[in-house]
Coordinates of C-alpha atoms in Angstrom, one line a residue:
X1 CA 4.2 -66.3 48.0
X2 CA 3.1 -67.4 44.5
X3 CA -0.6 -66.8 44.3
X4 CA -0.8 -68.8 41.1
X5 CA -2.7 -66.1 39.3
X6 CA -0.6 -66.0 36.1
X7 CA -2.7 -66.7 33.1
X8 CA -6.0 -66.7 35.3
X9 CA -9.1 -64.8 33.7
X10 CA -10.4 -62.2 36.1
X11 CA -13.2 -59.7 35.6
X12 CA -13.1 -56.5 37.5
X13 CA -16.1 -54.0 37.6
X14 CA -15.8 -50.4 38.3
X15 CA -12.3 -50.7 37.3
X16 CA -11.5 -47.2 35.7
X17 CA -10.8 -45.5 39.0
X18 CA -10.4 -45.9 42.8
X19 CA -10.2 -49.3 44.4
X20 CA -11.4 -51.1 41.3
X21 CA -8.4 -49.6 39.4
X22 CA -6.2 -50.7 42.3
X23 CA -7.6 -54.3 42.1
X24 CA -7.3 -54.5 38.4
X25 CA -3.6 -53.3 38.6
X26 CA -2.7 -55.6 41.5
X27 CA -4.2 -58.7 39.7
X28 CA -2.6 -57.9 36.4
X29 CA 0.6 -57.3 38.3
X30 CA 0.3 -61.0 39.6
X31 CA 0.1 -62.1 35.9
X32 CA -3.7 -62.4 35.7
X33 CA -5.6 -61.4 32.5
X34 CA -8.1 -58.9 33.5
X35 CA -11.2 -57.7 31.8
X36 CA -11.5 -54.1 33.2
X37 CA -15.1 -53.1 33.2
X38 CA -16.5 -49.6 33.6
X39 CA -18.5 -46.8 31.9
X40 CA -15.6 -44.6 31.0
X41 CA -13.7 -45.8 28.0
X42 CA -10.9 -43.3 28.0
X43 CA -10.0 -44.2 31.7
X44 CA -10.0 -47.8 30.9
X45 CA -7.8 -47.5 27.9
X46 CA -5.3 -45.5 29.9
X47 CA -5.4 -48.3 32.5
X48 CA -4.8 -50.9 29.8
X49 CA -1.6 -49.1 28.8
X50 CA 0.0 -49.5 32.1
X51 CA 3.0 -51.9 32.2
X52 CA 2.0 -54.9 34.3
X53 CA 2.9 -58.8 34.0
X54 CA -0.6 -59.8 32.9
X55 CA -2.8 -57.9 30.4
X56 CA -5.7 -55.5 31.0
X57 CA -8.6 -55.7 28.5
X58 CA -10.9 -52.6 28.6
X59 CA -14.5 -53.2 28.2
X60 CA -17.4 -50.6 28.5
X61 CA -20.6 -51.6 30.2
X62 CA -23.5 -49.9 32.0
X63 CA -24.2 -51.7 35.3
X64 CA -27.7 -50.4 35.3
X65 CA -28.4 -52.5 32.2
X66 CA -29.0 -56.1 33.4
X67 CA -28.7 -57.6 29.9
X68 CA -25.2 -55.9 29.5
X69 CA -24.3 -57.1 33.0
X70 CA -25.5 -60.7 32.4
X71 CA -23.4 -60.9 29.2
X72 CA -20.1 -60.0 31.0
X73 CA -19.3 -63.5 31.9
X74 CA -19.4 -64.6 28.3
X75 CA -17.5 -61.5 27.3
X76 CA -14.7 -62.3 29.8
X77 CA -14.5 -66.0 28.3
X78 CA -14.4 -64.5 24.8
X79 CA -11.8 -62.0 25.5
X80 CA -9.6 -63.8 28.0
X81 CA -10.2 -67.4 27.0
X82 CA -11.3 -68.3 30.5
X83 CA -13.1 -67.0 33.6
X84 CA -11.8 -67.8 37.0
X85 CA -12.7 -64.9 39.2
X86 CA -15.1 -62.0 39.4
X87 CA -14.5 -59.0 41.4
X88 CA -17.8 -57.0 41.8
X89 CA -16.5 -53.5 42.7
X90 CA -18.8 -51.1 40.7
X91 CA -21.1 -49.0 42.9
X92 CA -22.4 -45.5 43.7
X93 CA -23.0 -43.7 46.9
X94 CA -25.1 -40.6 46.7
X95 CA -25.3 -38.6 49.8
X96 CA -28.7 -37.3 50.8
X97 CA -31.0 -36.7 53.9
X98 CA -33.2 -39.8 53.5
X99 CA -36.4 -37.7 54.3
X100 CA -35.7 -35.7 51.2
X101 CA -34.2 -38.7 49.0
X102 CA -36.0 -39.2 45.5
X103 CA -36.9 -42.9 45.8
X104 CA -35.7 -43.2 42.1
X105 CA -32.2 -42.4 43.4
X106 CA -32.7 -45.3 46.0
X107 CA -33.8 -47.7 43.3
X108 CA -30.6 -46.7 41.1
X109 CA -28.3 -47.5 44.2
X110 CA -29.9 -51.0 44.7
X111 CA -29.8 -51.7 41.0
X112 CA -25.9 -50.9 40.8
X113 CA -24.9 -52.0 44.1
X114 CA -27.0 -55.2 44.8
X115 CA -28.8 -56.3 41.5
X116 CA -25.9 -55.9 39.2
X117 CA -23.8 -58.1 41.7
X118 CA -26.5 -60.8 41.8
X119 CA -26.9 -60.8 38.1
X120 CA -23.2 -61.1 37.3
X121 CA -22.6 -63.6 40.1
X122 CA -25.4 -65.7 38.8
X123 CA -24.0 -65.8 35.2
X124 CA -20.4 -66.4 36.4
X125 CA -21.5 -69.0 38.8
X126 CA -23.2 -70.9 35.9
X127 CA -20.1 -70.6 34.0
X128 CA -17.9 -71.9 36.9
X129 CA -20.3 -74.9 37.3
X130 CA -20.2 -75.6 33.6
X131 CA -16.4 -75.4 33.6
X132 CA -16.3 -77.9 36.5
X133 CA -13.1 -76.1 37.9
X134 CA -14.7 -73.8 40.5
X135 CA -14.1 -70.1 40.8
X136 CA -14.0 -67.1 43.0
X137 CA -16.1 -64.1 43.6
X138 CA -15.0 -61.1 45.5
X139 CA -17.6 -58.6 46.5
X140 CA -16.5 -55.1 47.5
X141 CA -18.8 -53.8 50.1
X142 CA -18.2 -51.2 52.7
X143 CA -18.0 -50.7 56.4
X144 CA -21.1 -48.5 55.8
X145 CA -22.8 -52.0 55.3
X146 CA -21.8 -52.9 58.8
X147 CA -22.2 -49.8 60.8
X148 CA -24.6 -47.7 58.8
X149 CA -23.9 -44.0 58.0
X150 CA -25.9 -40.9 58.3
X151 CA -27.0 -39.4 54.9
X152 CA -26.0 -42.8 53.2
X153 CA -28.9 -44.7 54.0
X154 CA -29.3 -46.2 50.6
X155 CA -25.8 -47.0 50.1
X156 CA -25.6 -48.5 53.7
X157 CA -28.6 -50.6 52.9
X158 CA -27.2 -51.8 49.6
X159 CA -23.9 -52.8 51.1
X160 CA -25.6 -54.7 53.9
X161 CA -27.6 -56.5 51.4
X162 CA -24.5 -57.3 49.3
X163 CA -22.8 -58.7 52.5
X164 CA -25.9 -61.1 53.0
X165 CA -25.8 -62.1 49.5
X166 CA -22.1 -62.9 49.8
X167 CA -22.8 -65.2 52.7
X168 CA -25.9 -66.9 51.3
X169 CA -24.1 -67.7 48.0
X170 CA -21.1 -68.9 49.7
X171 CA -23.1 -71.5 51.6
X172 CA -25.1 -72.5 48.5
X173 CA -22.1 -72.8 46.0
X174 CA -19.4 -74.2 48.3
X175 CA -20.1 -77.7 46.9
X176 CA -19.4 -76.5 43.4
X177 CA -15.9 -75.4 44.7
X178 CA -17.0 -71.7 44.3
X179 CA -15.6 -69.4 47.0
X180 CA -17.4 -66.1 47.5
X181 CA -16.0 -63.4 50.0
X182 CA -16.4 -59.6 50.6
X183 CA -14.1 -56.9 51.4
X184 CA -15.3 -54.0 53.5
X185 CA -13.0 -51.0 52.8
X186 CA -13.1 -48.0 55.2
X187 CA -11.4 -44.7 54.5
X188 CA -9.3 -44.7 51.3
X189 CA -7.7 -41.8 49.6
X190 CA -9.6 -42.2 46.3
X191 CA -11.3 -39.8 43.9
X192 CA -14.4 -40.4 45.7
X193 CA -13.1 -38.9 48.8
X194 CA -11.6 -35.8 47.2
X195 CA -13.9 -33.6 49.1
X196 CA -12.4 -35.0 52.4
X197 CA -8.8 -35.2 51.3
X198 CA -8.9 -31.7 49.7
X199 CA -10.0 -30.0 52.9
X200 CA -7.4 -30.1 55.7
X201 CA -9.9 -29.4 58.5
X202 CA -12.5 -32.1 57.2
X203 CA -9.5 -34.5 56.7
X204 CA -8.3 -34.0 60.2
X205 CA -11.6 -34.5 61.7
X206 CA -12.1 -37.8 59.5
X207 CA -8.7 -39.1 60.5
X208 CA -9.2 -38.6 64.2
X209 CA -12.0 -41.4 64.0
X210 CA -9.5 -44.0 62.5
X211 CA -7.2 -45.7 65.2
X212 CA -4.5 -45.8 62.6
X213 CA -4.8 -42.0 62.3
X214 CA -4.6 -41.9 58.5
X215 CA -6.5 -42.8 55.3
X216 CA -5.4 -45.8 53.3
X217 CA -3.8 -45.6 50.1
X218 CA -5.6 -47.6 47.2
X219 CA -2.4 -49.7 46.7
X220 CA -2.9 -51.2 50.1
X221 CA -6.3 -52.8 48.8
X222 CA -4.9 -54.9 46.0
X223 CA -3.0 -57.6 47.9
X224 CA -6.2 -58.7 49.8
X225 CA -8.2 -58.8 46.6
X226 CA -5.3 -61.0 45.0
X227 CA -5.3 -63.4 47.9
X228 CA -9.0 -63.9 47.8
X229 CA -8.9 -64.3 44.0
X230 CA -6.2 -67.0 44.4
X231 CA -6.2 -70.8 44.8
X232 CA -4.5 -70.3 48.2
X233 CA -8.1 -69.2 49.4
X234 CA -9.8 -72.3 48.3
X235 CA -11.1 -73.0 51.9
X236 CA -12.1 -69.3 52.6
X237 CA -15.6 -68.6 51.8
X238 CA -18.5 -66.5 53.3
X239 CA -16.0 -64.1 55.0
X240 CA -16.2 -60.3 55.2
X241 CA -12.7 -58.8 55.4
X242 CA -12.7 -55.3 57.0
X243 CA -9.8 -53.2 55.9
X244 CA -10.3 -49.8 57.8
X245 CA -7.3 -49.1 60.1
X246 CA -9.3 -50.4 63.1
X247 CA -12.3 -48.0 62.8
X248 CA -15.1 -50.6 63.1
X249 CA -13.1 -52.5 65.7
X250 CA -13.6 -49.7 68.2
X251 CA -17.3 -49.5 67.9

């Protein structure tokens, strides 16, 4: 299926590693021109050197700085010539017993995982309306925002908030031909899960909770991002797509 992504301008945050990197590679593989945003310049430049159909443009941004985040939509238009899609992937997930958590950490999680999505979505939404050609936003949330996870109270709360923001904006902006959806990944073999994947006993225990009896490869994430970023999904909005090997389905 031709997803008609060739030449499209796409902005992906948290693109230097993990699922963000997989999303950027998949979109560029479909011919999109991608502004890959993260804090680590070296990783971004390495990503930009990979052979893909489209082109990957590295750009360093601190997602805790609202002014920098708000400017990303304009940067995308400047670097790519246009902006059609935003993939809000950047996020942090510090684990802590909530009774002992420093509320400054809670605030940082909310700033990066919720406020940055809101700020960038507003900037992109204004650009989409100004262009008059619609647009798409894909928010990467988590199954933790659906079920809640012990020791991840701040993260779970932030992802739950991001899910509701997705639905609210989808309802508000549909008349502008702007589609907004969320993807809730479960267990993927990324750098963030190195502690699990590097310990056979912990990995076996984790996998037993997943009906598919395995963790997913990051490359399995990209196709869904591409579909929701494409014009083929123009009547899909406000949805939350769970990709977790059936883990939340059994709850």
